[in-house]
Every structure is written in C-alpha cells, then in structure tokens.
Amino acid sequence: MRILLVEDDALLGDGIRAGLKLADYAVDWVRDGEAARLALLDHAYQACLLDLGLPRRDGLSLLGDLRRQGHQLPVLILTARDTSADKIAGLDAGADDYLTKPFDLLELQARLRALIRRAGGAATPTLAHAGIVLDPASKRVTRDGQEVALSAREFTLLHDLLRHKSHIRSRSQIEESLYAWGEETGSNTVEVYIHNLRRKLGVNFIRTVRGLGYRLGDAD
Ligand code: CA
C-alpha cells in the first residue's frame, strides 16, 4: 500500500510517516502542494493524506484540480481548522474523509483502511479468494481456516493482488505498491515474494501471465 502524505509540519509529518511505516505502508512524504501535484503525476497511490494549509499551493485547490481531472484517488484531509465551514469546503472539493488535528494514529490507520476498502468497491473488511482470506485490520491471513504466517512485504503483495483480483498486475505496478521513494528494490525481489506466496498459499494461487505480470489463479 503506497500512500502520499502531504504535510508541511515537520514533526507531525515525521510522526505520521513513522506510524504508517510501522503498519507496513510505503509512505512518500512531500511538504508543499506543488510537490504533491508532481508526485501524483508520477506515481500510483492507494490514498493521499492531505493537509490544507500548505506552502506553494493550498490543499483545497490541489484537491479541486484532482477531481476536475477525474482523479479517483481516495483523499483524507488532515486539518487543524476546526470549523465546520472548512470541513464542508474540503468534502465539497472532493475529499473522502477528514481528521482534525491532533488525532490518534490508530484512528488514522482505521480510516485509511476504510477508504482504501471502499475505493476497491468492497463493503466487507476482509478480502477472499479460493480459500484464502485476508483481514487488513488484524493483518491475518488464513488458508482454509488455518492461519498462514506472512512477512510484511508478502502480506502487502497478497493484499495488492486480492484488491485487483480480476486484473493482471504488472511487476512495476506491484513494485509501486510495495516501495516508497528511496527504498531499495532488488532486481528479483517481486519474484521471490511470489515464490514464497505460492509455497504458502498453493502453487496455482498466483498465475504468471507471460510478458504481462501476475494474476490470481485457483488454490489447489
Ligand atoms: Ca500546514
């Protein structure tokens, strides 16, 4: 899960990034509205955490432009502005949710999960396919009811495939969801994670589509 964090307050931004990293999100952090606009052009994110009062470009104007361009990215506004007028303006500009500072990191994580889930069109919190069930909140995965131990990256990769289960996911799409800026990506790490997941979830659970990427198959 790759998240764009737009926040100019160094202390707060650092805390949010650290908290989300612990929860296994890949977080790209920018500190002004223009840098956010450029990041959104270049990368596919699962959600954006957006401060409103920002240098160079205000959060509301950035959000308005995004929505006018038809961008569907889930956006959660982080606002110090505790007036209902600001919240209404944010929601009207196309925000999906908001949190008023200061907020609890666990609440932020719960709201992020809900946003990403709704964006994927799923009403239930768990994702399932061919006997495999993944619960994003508890980070548990079961195979035919038995718990399966996955590493953080294996979990993130499985989550990505389950969220796009009728699609082929290319290697670069998978890498985008696994890594934030500056994180080391080995040349064959995606293949290693896929190999591990097949070993744990069944060899046919993930199919290789030659030249295109991966998609979910059937459990055996
Ligand atoms: Ca600010």
GROMACS .gro file of N, CA and C in nm, residues 64 132 164 194 213:
model
   15
   64GLY      N    1  -0.928   2.020  -0.558
   64GLY     CA    2  -1.025   2.060  -0.659
   64GLY      C    3  -0.976   2.025  -0.799
  132ILE      N    4  -0.849  -1.849   0.050
  132ILE     CA    5  -0.757  -1.760   0.121
  132ILE      C    6  -0.836  -1.637   0.167
  164HIS      N    7  -0.708  -0.638  -0.666
  164HIS     CA    8  -0.723  -0.628  -0.812
  164HIS      C    9  -0.746  -0.766  -0.870
  194ILE      N   10   0.665  -1.367  -0.475
  194ILE     CA   11   0.566  -1.452  -0.542
  194ILE      C   12   0.594  -1.600  -0.513
  213GLY      N   13   0.259  -1.008  -1.637
  213GLY     CA   14   0.264  -0.995  -1.491
  213GLY      C   15   0.200  -1.114  -1.422
   0.00000   0.00000   0.00000
